[in-house]
Structures are given as C-alpha cells and as structure tokens.
C-alpha cells in the first residue's frame, strides 16, 4: 500500500542526504519520481545536502496545488512512480493535505523530509500537519550533536553567533555562519540558556574575575 512517510529530525541529521539516496535508489531501478522542495540552501529548484550532493527539483510556490500539479504532469504523459518533498516544514498545511491525497487517490508513495520545530521550539505548521496525517513518522537515527557533545534536539537561529528567539518563523540561512543569520543545533540545556558555540567560546576566553575583599 502506498504511504505518506514523514522523515523528521533536527538540522544536520541527514534528511536531505536520505532524500537524495531514496531518489538515487529508485531512479537506478528505472523508476521516475517528482521532487518538490522549498527554500533549499542551494537555491531555487534544487534539492541539496550538506555533503555537496544536489539534484533538480520543483520549487513549490505559496498557493501551488501539489495534487493538481501531479495530475497535470501525469495527464501530459509524464511519469511519477513516487514523490519526494524536501523542506516540508515550509509547506502550508493545505499542501500537506494535497500530498496525502496524492497517496490516497493517485496511489503514489510520498516521502516528506523536514524539521519539526523552529528556532523558538514551536511546531512548523507544515510539520504539525504531517504528524497528524502521515502513515509513518520516522525520526532519523543520525544524531546531530550540540557543541558540548550532547545529542542536539533543538534548532537555534543566530545573528553574529548569538542566539535569537524573536523574528519571522522562516528566514533562510545556513549553519555555522557567524557574521549573518545562521542556524545551529543545540541540546535542550544550552538552547534554554541561549548558549551557542560562539558564546561558549567567548565565555571560555574571558578571564576569571577574582572576588574583591576589603583588607
């Protein structure tokens, strides 16, 4: 039976790499898929991983009907044996409903990849809808690590290396950028303390302050 599968995890846990691996394995066996993406780091219409792998994809627009796109694609003689949706957290809930309809009405497997929560530890609407509708939710087993070495469970947005907790939910950036908007994965403890790798280094370099006592 076809399924809607949501592969979730923090940044740096290999979601896009797995999406590319699924695409490679199926295309090598003569299958053809349709790849959707949104706001990929490599630019419009690309699915890329941090390992440097990249392939072409369909850039999803705000009001685009993904079910209608696939029906039109098939009606014009195109093939679609499966669907991959990367950066699925950026999709609107109604677009997740459309992907579920692709599974139910077109009998295609849909593999969605995305992070579950934003930099404020709040659910992305697209991810929330996937959790509600998916036949399976798979948490990726490649563990991203906080700068302290603990398992990273939270995504942090940084500006100049310092964590911020206010701003628009979606701002495209990249990890380990210190001079602009960037992102970093943290354990819960350091996310609560707003302590990034940059601020931790700064604290470590600060000289100890000796207590002042009166003679």
PDB file of C-alpha atoms in Angstrom:
ATOM      1  CA  UNK A   1       0.000   0.000   0.000  1.00  0.00           C
ATOM      2  CA  UNK A   2       1.301   3.494  -0.781  1.00  0.00           C
ATOM      3  CA  UNK A   3       2.231   5.597   2.219  1.00  0.00           C
ATOM      4  CA  UNK A   4       2.826   9.165   3.322  1.00  0.00           C
ATOM      5  CA  UNK A   5       6.046   8.965   5.341  1.00  0.00           C
ATOM      6  CA  UNK A   6       7.467  11.885   7.305  1.00  0.00           C
ATOM      7  CA  UNK A   7      11.204  11.727   7.996  1.00  0.00           C
ATOM      8  CA  UNK A   8      11.918  14.237  10.734  1.00  0.00           C
ATOM      9  CA  UNK A   9      14.878  15.433  12.738  1.00  0.00           C
ATOM     10  CA  UNK A  10      16.964  18.456  13.605  1.00  0.00           C
ATOM     11  CA  UNK A  11      19.234  20.226  11.175  1.00  0.00           C
ATOM     12  CA  UNK A  12      22.417  18.313  10.297  1.00  0.00           C
ATOM     13  CA  UNK A  13      20.834  14.880  10.826  1.00  0.00           C
ATOM     14  CA  UNK A  14      20.952  13.876   7.150  1.00  0.00           C
ATOM     15  CA  UNK A  15      17.369  14.457   5.969  1.00  0.00           C
ATOM     16  CA  UNK A  16      18.266  15.812   2.542  1.00  0.00           C
ATOM     17  CA  UNK A  17      21.015  13.207   2.146  1.00  0.00           C
ATOM     18  CA  UNK A  18      18.448  10.459   2.728  1.00  0.00           C
ATOM     19  CA  UNK A  19      16.052  12.118   0.270  1.00  0.00           C
ATOM     20  CA  UNK A  20      18.788  12.085  -2.361  1.00  0.00           C
ATOM     21  CA  UNK A  21      19.590   8.448  -1.537  1.00  0.00           C
ATOM     22  CA  UNK A  22      15.947   7.436  -1.978  1.00  0.00           C
ATOM     23  CA  UNK A  23      15.884   9.256  -5.309  1.00  0.00           C
ATOM     24  CA  UNK A  24      19.108   7.564  -6.423  1.00  0.00           C
ATOM     25  CA  UNK A  25      17.996   4.060  -5.425  1.00  0.00           C
ATOM     26  CA  UNK A  26      14.657   4.314  -7.202  1.00  0.00           C
ATOM     27  CA  UNK A  27      15.908   6.016 -10.342  1.00  0.00           C
ATOM     28  CA  UNK A  28      18.651   3.367 -10.631  1.00  0.00           C
ATOM     29  CA  UNK A  29      15.868   0.774 -10.878  1.00  0.00           C
ATOM     30  CA  UNK A  30      14.096   2.598 -13.665  1.00  0.00           C
ATOM     31  CA  UNK A  31      11.552   4.462 -11.548  1.00  0.00           C
ATOM     32  CA  UNK A  32      10.772   8.140 -12.055  1.00  0.00           C
ATOM     33  CA  UNK A  33       9.906  10.491  -9.251  1.00  0.00           C
ATOM     34  CA  UNK A  34       8.760  14.067  -8.789  1.00  0.00           C
ATOM     35  CA  UNK A  35      10.792  16.066  -6.269  1.00  0.00           C
ATOM     36  CA  UNK A  36       9.312  19.085  -4.528  1.00  0.00           C
ATOM     37  CA  UNK A  37      11.367  21.483  -2.437  1.00  0.00           C
ATOM     38  CA  UNK A  38      11.077  24.900  -0.852  1.00  0.00           C
ATOM     39  CA  UNK A  39      13.809  27.396   0.047  1.00  0.00           C
ATOM     40  CA  UNK A  40      16.724  24.989  -0.335  1.00  0.00           C
ATOM     41  CA  UNK A  41      20.165  26.324   0.602  1.00  0.00           C
ATOM     42  CA  UNK A  42      21.416  25.666  -2.955  1.00  0.00           C
ATOM     43  CA  UNK A  43      18.858  27.982  -4.498  1.00  0.00           C
ATOM     44  CA  UNK A  44      15.530  27.792  -6.290  1.00  0.00           C
ATOM     45  CA  UNK A  45      14.544  24.446  -7.762  1.00  0.00           C
ATOM     46  CA  UNK A  46      17.302  22.440  -6.060  1.00  0.00           C
ATOM     47  CA  UNK A  47      17.474  19.624  -3.535  1.00  0.00           C
ATOM     48  CA  UNK A  48      20.885  19.588  -1.888  1.00  0.00           C
ATOM     49  CA  UNK A  49      22.652  18.062   1.081  1.00  0.00           C
ATOM     50  CA  UNK A  50      25.463  19.475   3.173  1.00  0.00           C
ATOM     51  CA  UNK A  51      27.685  16.735   1.741  1.00  0.00           C
ATOM     52  CA  UNK A  52      27.655  18.580  -1.586  1.00  0.00           C
ATOM     53  CA  UNK A  53      25.140  16.401  -3.447  1.00  0.00           C
ATOM     54  CA  UNK A  54      22.473  18.222  -5.444  1.00  0.00           C
ATOM     55  CA  UNK A  55      19.696  17.489  -7.930  1.00  0.00           C
ATOM     56  CA  UNK A  56      16.975  19.438  -9.700  1.00  0.00           C
ATOM     57  CA  UNK A  57      13.564  19.785  -8.074  1.00  0.00           C
ATOM     58  CA  UNK A  58      10.257  21.617  -8.435  1.00  0.00           C
ATOM     59  CA  UNK A  59      10.238  24.795  -6.351  1.00  0.00           C
ATOM     60  CA  UNK A  60       6.911  24.969  -4.510  1.00  0.00           C
ATOM     61  CA  UNK A  61       5.124  28.313  -4.537  1.00  0.00           C
ATOM     62  CA  UNK A  62       2.861  29.672  -1.796  1.00  0.00           C
ATOM     63  CA  UNK A  63      -0.511  28.875  -3.350  1.00  0.00           C
ATOM     64  CA  UNK A  64       0.529  25.950  -5.526  1.00  0.00           C
ATOM     65  CA  UNK A  65      -1.736  22.884  -5.545  1.00  0.00           C
ATOM     66  CA  UNK A  66       0.624  19.901  -5.416  1.00  0.00           C
ATOM     67  CA  UNK A  67      -2.095  17.376  -6.181  1.00  0.00           C
ATOM     68  CA  UNK A  68      -3.193  19.351  -9.252  1.00  0.00           C
ATOM     69  CA  UNK A  69       0.444  19.661 -10.360  1.00  0.00           C
ATOM     70  CA  UNK A  70       0.871  15.889 -10.318  1.00  0.00           C
ATOM     71  CA  UNK A  71      -2.456  15.235 -12.058  1.00  0.00           C
ATOM     72  CA  UNK A  72      -1.441  17.673 -14.807  1.00  0.00           C
ATOM     73  CA  UNK A  73       2.028  16.092 -15.024  1.00  0.00           C
ATOM     74  CA  UNK A  74       0.535  12.612 -15.462  1.00  0.00           C
ATOM     75  CA  UNK A  75      -2.157  13.843 -17.873  1.00  0.00           C
ATOM     76  CA  UNK A  76       0.532  15.236 -20.170  1.00  0.00           C
ATOM     77  CA  UNK A  77       2.314  11.889 -20.337  1.00  0.00           C
ATOM     78  CA  UNK A  78       4.806  12.435 -17.547  1.00  0.00           C
ATOM     79  CA  UNK A  79       5.811   9.676 -15.161  1.00  0.00           C
ATOM     80  CA  UNK A  80       5.573   9.706 -11.412  1.00  0.00           C
ATOM     81  CA  UNK A  81       6.226   6.487  -9.520  1.00  0.00           C
ATOM     82  CA  UNK A  82       6.821   8.275  -6.212  1.00  0.00           C
ATOM     83  CA  UNK A  83       7.057  11.781  -4.755  1.00  0.00           C
ATOM     84  CA  UNK A  84       9.748  13.363  -2.579  1.00  0.00           C
ATOM     85  CA  UNK A  85       9.026  16.576  -0.662  1.00  0.00           C
ATOM     86  CA  UNK A  86      12.087  18.110   0.980  1.00  0.00           C
ATOM     87  CA  UNK A  87      11.986  21.094   3.360  1.00  0.00           C
ATOM     88  CA  UNK A  88       8.412  20.017   4.046  1.00  0.00           C
ATOM     89  CA  UNK A  89       8.224  22.192   7.166  1.00  0.00           C
ATOM     90  CA  UNK A  90       7.913  25.192   4.839  1.00  0.00           C
ATOM     91  CA  UNK A  91       4.808  23.816   3.095  1.00  0.00           C
ATOM     92  CA  UNK A  92       1.374  25.087   4.056  1.00  0.00           C
ATOM     93  CA  UNK A  93      -0.928  22.664   5.902  1.00  0.00           C
ATOM     94  CA  UNK A  94      -3.250  22.591   2.879  1.00  0.00           C
ATOM     95  CA  UNK A  95      -0.307  21.458   0.737  1.00  0.00           C
ATOM     96  CA  UNK A  96       0.322  18.599   3.176  1.00  0.00           C
ATOM     97  CA  UNK A  97      -3.345  17.656   2.719  1.00  0.00           C
ATOM     98  CA  UNK A  98      -2.702  17.625  -1.020  1.00  0.00           C
ATOM     99  CA  UNK A  99       0.244  15.256  -0.564  1.00  0.00           C
ATOM    100  CA  UNK A 100      -1.986  12.927   1.459  1.00  0.00           C
ATOM    101  CA  UNK A 101      -4.473  12.996  -1.406  1.00  0.00           C
ATOM    102  CA  UNK A 102      -1.664  12.043  -3.804  1.00  0.00           C
ATOM    103  CA  UNK A 103      -1.158   8.888  -1.732  1.00  0.00           C
ATOM    104  CA  UNK A 104      -4.860   8.063  -1.434  1.00  0.00           C
ATOM    105  CA  UNK A 105      -6.135   8.987  -4.911  1.00  0.00           C
ATOM    106  CA  UNK A 106      -3.062   8.506  -7.136  1.00  0.00           C
ATOM    107  CA  UNK A 107      -1.596   5.558  -5.207  1.00  0.00           C
ATOM    108  CA  UNK A 108       1.894   7.061  -5.051  1.00  0.00           C
ATOM    109  CA  UNK A 109       4.326   6.838  -2.162  1.00  0.00           C
ATOM    110  CA  UNK A 110       5.169  10.278  -0.773  1.00  0.00           C
ATOM    111  CA  UNK A 111       8.382  10.754   1.228  1.00  0.00           C
ATOM    112  CA  UNK A 112       8.425  14.056   3.115  1.00  0.00           C
ATOM    113  CA  UNK A 113      11.516  15.396   4.882  1.00  0.00           C
ATOM    114  CA  UNK A 114      11.669  18.264   7.325  1.00  0.00           C
ATOM    115  CA  UNK A 115      12.485  19.617  10.736  1.00  0.00           C
ATOM    116  CA  UNK A 116       9.668  19.550  13.257  1.00  0.00           C
ATOM    117  CA  UNK A 117      10.178  22.717  15.298  1.00  0.00           C
ATOM    118  CA  UNK A 118      11.528  26.183  14.583  1.00  0.00           C
ATOM    119  CA  UNK A 119      14.176  28.212  16.420  1.00  0.00           C
ATOM    120  CA  UNK A 120      11.644  29.010  19.146  1.00  0.00           C
ATOM    121  CA  UNK A 121      10.850  25.308  19.710  1.00  0.00           C
ATOM    122  CA  UNK A 122       7.419  25.853  18.133  1.00  0.00           C
ATOM    123  CA  UNK A 123       5.966  23.437  15.592  1.00  0.00           C
ATOM    124  CA  UNK A 124       6.096  24.441  11.939  1.00  0.00           C
ATOM    125  CA  UNK A 125       2.509  24.313  10.608  1.00  0.00           C
ATOM    126  CA  UNK A 126       3.576  22.008   7.767  1.00  0.00           C
ATOM    127  CA  UNK A 127       5.342  19.626  10.134  1.00  0.00           C
ATOM    128  CA  UNK A 128       2.408  19.626  12.529  1.00  0.00           C
ATOM    129  CA  UNK A 129       0.066  18.633   9.706  1.00  0.00           C
ATOM    130  CA  UNK A 130       2.448  15.873   8.634  1.00  0.00           C
ATOM    131  CA  UNK A 131       2.483  14.443  12.151  1.00  0.00           C
ATOM    132  CA  UNK A 132      -1.318  14.495  12.069  1.00  0.00           C
ATOM    133  CA  UNK A 133      -1.679  12.824   8.658  1.00  0.00           C
ATOM    134  CA  UNK A 134       1.381  10.668   7.990  1.00  0.00           C
ATOM    135  CA  UNK A 135       1.075   6.908   7.848  1.00  0.00           C
ATOM    136  CA  UNK A 136       4.501   6.780   9.467  1.00  0.00           C
ATOM    137  CA  UNK A 137       6.762   9.282  11.190  1.00  0.00           C
ATOM    138  CA  UNK A 138      10.413   8.260  11.130  1.00  0.00           C
ATOM    139  CA  UNK A 139      12.880  10.084  13.379  1.00  0.00           C
ATOM    140  CA  UNK A 140      16.259   9.909  11.681  1.00  0.00           C
ATOM    141  CA  UNK A 141      18.855   7.980  13.629  1.00  0.00           C
ATOM    142  CA  UNK A 142      21.905  10.024  12.564  1.00  0.00           C
ATOM    143  CA  UNK A 143      22.321  12.142  15.665  1.00  0.00           C
ATOM    144  CA  UNK A 144      23.302  15.766  15.266  1.00  0.00           C
ATOM    145  CA  UNK A 145      25.473  16.967  18.134  1.00  0.00           C
ATOM    146  CA  UNK A 146      25.432  20.136  20.183  1.00  0.00           C
ATOM    147  CA  UNK A 147      28.755  21.950  20.557  1.00  0.00           C
ATOM    148  CA  UNK A 148      29.053  20.351  24.011  1.00  0.00           C
ATOM    149  CA  UNK A 149      28.899  16.845  22.543  1.00  0.00           C
ATOM    150  CA  UNK A 150      25.389  16.008  23.760  1.00  0.00           C
ATOM    151  CA  UNK A 151      22.667  14.967  21.330  1.00  0.00           C
ATOM    152  CA  UNK A 152      21.185  18.035  19.658  1.00  0.00           C
ATOM    153  CA  UNK A 153      17.412  18.265  19.981  1.00  0.00           C
ATOM    154  CA  UNK A 154      16.706  21.933  19.204  1.00  0.00           C
ATOM    155  CA  UNK A 155      17.334  24.291  16.297  1.00  0.00           C
ATOM    156  CA  UNK A 156      18.694  27.745  17.128  1.00  0.00           C
ATOM    157  CA  UNK A 157      18.809  30.869  14.983  1.00  0.00           C
ATOM    158  CA  UNK A 158      21.890  33.028  15.444  1.00  0.00           C
ATOM    159  CA  UNK A 159      22.917  36.534  14.474  1.00  0.00           C
ATOM    160  CA  UNK A 160      26.626  37.157  14.747  1.00  0.00           C
ATOM    161  CA  UNK A 161      26.929  33.906  16.683  1.00  0.00           C
ATOM    162  CA  UNK A 162      24.378  34.888  19.337  1.00  0.00           C
ATOM    163  CA  UNK A 163      21.083  33.059  19.669  1.00  0.00           C
ATOM    164  CA  UNK A 164      17.882  34.987  18.986  1.00  0.00           C
ATOM    165  CA  UNK A 165      14.333  33.991  19.947  1.00  0.00           C
ATOM    166  CA  UNK A 166      12.299  36.594  18.079  1.00  0.00           C
ATOM    167  CA  UNK A 167      11.627  37.161  14.405  1.00  0.00           C
ATOM    168  CA  UNK A 168       9.841  35.609  11.442  1.00  0.00           C
ATOM    169  CA  UNK A 169       9.434  31.850  11.576  1.00  0.00           C
ATOM    170  CA  UNK A 170      11.046  31.346   8.160  1.00  0.00           C
ATOM    171  CA  UNK A 171      14.338  33.070   7.369  1.00  0.00           C
ATOM    172  CA  UNK A 172      16.649  31.176   5.036  1.00  0.00           C
ATOM    173  CA  UNK A 173      20.202  30.876   6.308  1.00  0.00           C
ATOM    174  CA  UNK A 174      22.839  28.241   6.831  1.00  0.00           C
ATOM    175  CA  UNK A 175      24.605  26.581   9.717  1.00  0.00           C
ATOM    176  CA  UNK A 176      27.808  27.905  11.217  1.00  0.00           C
ATOM    177  CA  UNK A 177      27.504  31.417   9.837  1.00  0.00           C
ATOM    178  CA  UNK A 178      28.925  33.829  12.370  1.00  0.00           C
ATOM    179  CA  UNK A 179      28.574  37.189  10.667  1.00  0.00           C
ATOM    180  CA  UNK A 180      24.991  36.917   9.409  1.00  0.00           C
ATOM    181  CA  UNK A 181      21.814  34.993  10.102  1.00  0.00           C
ATOM    182  CA  UNK A 182      22.744  31.386  10.692  1.00  0.00           C
ATOM    183  CA  UNK A 183      21.475  28.274  12.391  1.00  0.00           C
ATOM    184  CA  UNK A 184      22.934  25.894  14.936  1.00  0.00           C
ATOM    185  CA  UNK A 185      21.716  22.735  16.605  1.00  0.00           C
ATOM    186  CA  UNK A 186      21.806  22.668  20.399  1.00  0.00           C
ATOM    187  CA  UNK A 187      20.890  20.331  23.230  1.00  0.00           C
ATOM    188  CA  UNK A 188      17.876  21.412  25.278  1.00  0.00           C
ATOM    189  CA  UNK A 189      20.021  22.669  28.147  1.00  0.00           C
ATOM    190  CA  UNK A 190      22.057  25.048  26.017  1.00  0.00           C
ATOM    191  CA  UNK A 191      19.013  26.084  23.975  1.00  0.00           C
ATOM    192  CA  UNK A 192      17.328  27.119  27.241  1.00  0.00           C
ATOM    193  CA  UNK A 193      20.452  29.011  28.269  1.00  0.00           C
ATOM    194  CA  UNK A 194      20.815  30.518  24.770  1.00  0.00           C
ATOM    195  CA  UNK A 195      24.427  29.382  24.736  1.00  0.00           C
ATOM    196  CA  UNK A 196      25.793  28.814  21.234  1.00  0.00           C
ATOM    197  CA  UNK A 197      29.247  27.571  20.313  1.00  0.00           C
ATOM    198  CA  UNK A 198      30.357  31.165  19.716  1.00  0.00           C
ATOM    199  CA  UNK A 199      29.122  32.472  23.057  1.00  0.00           C
ATOM    200  CA  UNK A 200      30.564  29.426  24.820  1.00  0.00           C
ATOM    201  CA  UNK A 201      33.997  30.147  23.288  1.00  0.00           C
ATOM    202  CA  UNK A 202      33.732  33.799  24.292  1.00  0.00           C
ATOM    203  CA  UNK A 203      32.909  32.794  27.855  1.00  0.00           C
ATOM    204  CA  UNK A 204      35.827  30.363  27.945  1.00  0.00           C
ATOM    205  CA  UNK A 205      38.240  33.071  26.770  1.00  0.00           C
ATOM    206  CA  UNK A 206      37.089  35.564  29.387  1.00  0.00           C
ATOM    207  CA  UNK A 207      39.489  35.850  32.323  1.00  0.00           C
ATOM    208  CA  UNK A 208      38.180  34.719  35.690  1.00  0.00           C
ATOM    209  CA  UNK A 209      37.075  37.591  37.840  1.00  0.00           C
ATOM    210  CA  UNK A 210      38.569  37.398  41.304  1.00  0.00           C
ATOM    211  CA  UNK A 211      36.365  38.429  44.234  1.00  0.00           C
ATOM    212  CA  UNK A 212      37.248  41.771  45.783  1.00  0.00           C
ATOM    213  CA  UNK A 213      37.626  41.784  49.562  1.00  0.00           C
ATOM    214  CA  UNK A 214      38.429  44.608  51.908  1.00  0.00           C
ATOM    215  CA  UNK A 215      41.615  44.390  53.942  1.00  0.00           C
TER     216      UNK A 215
END
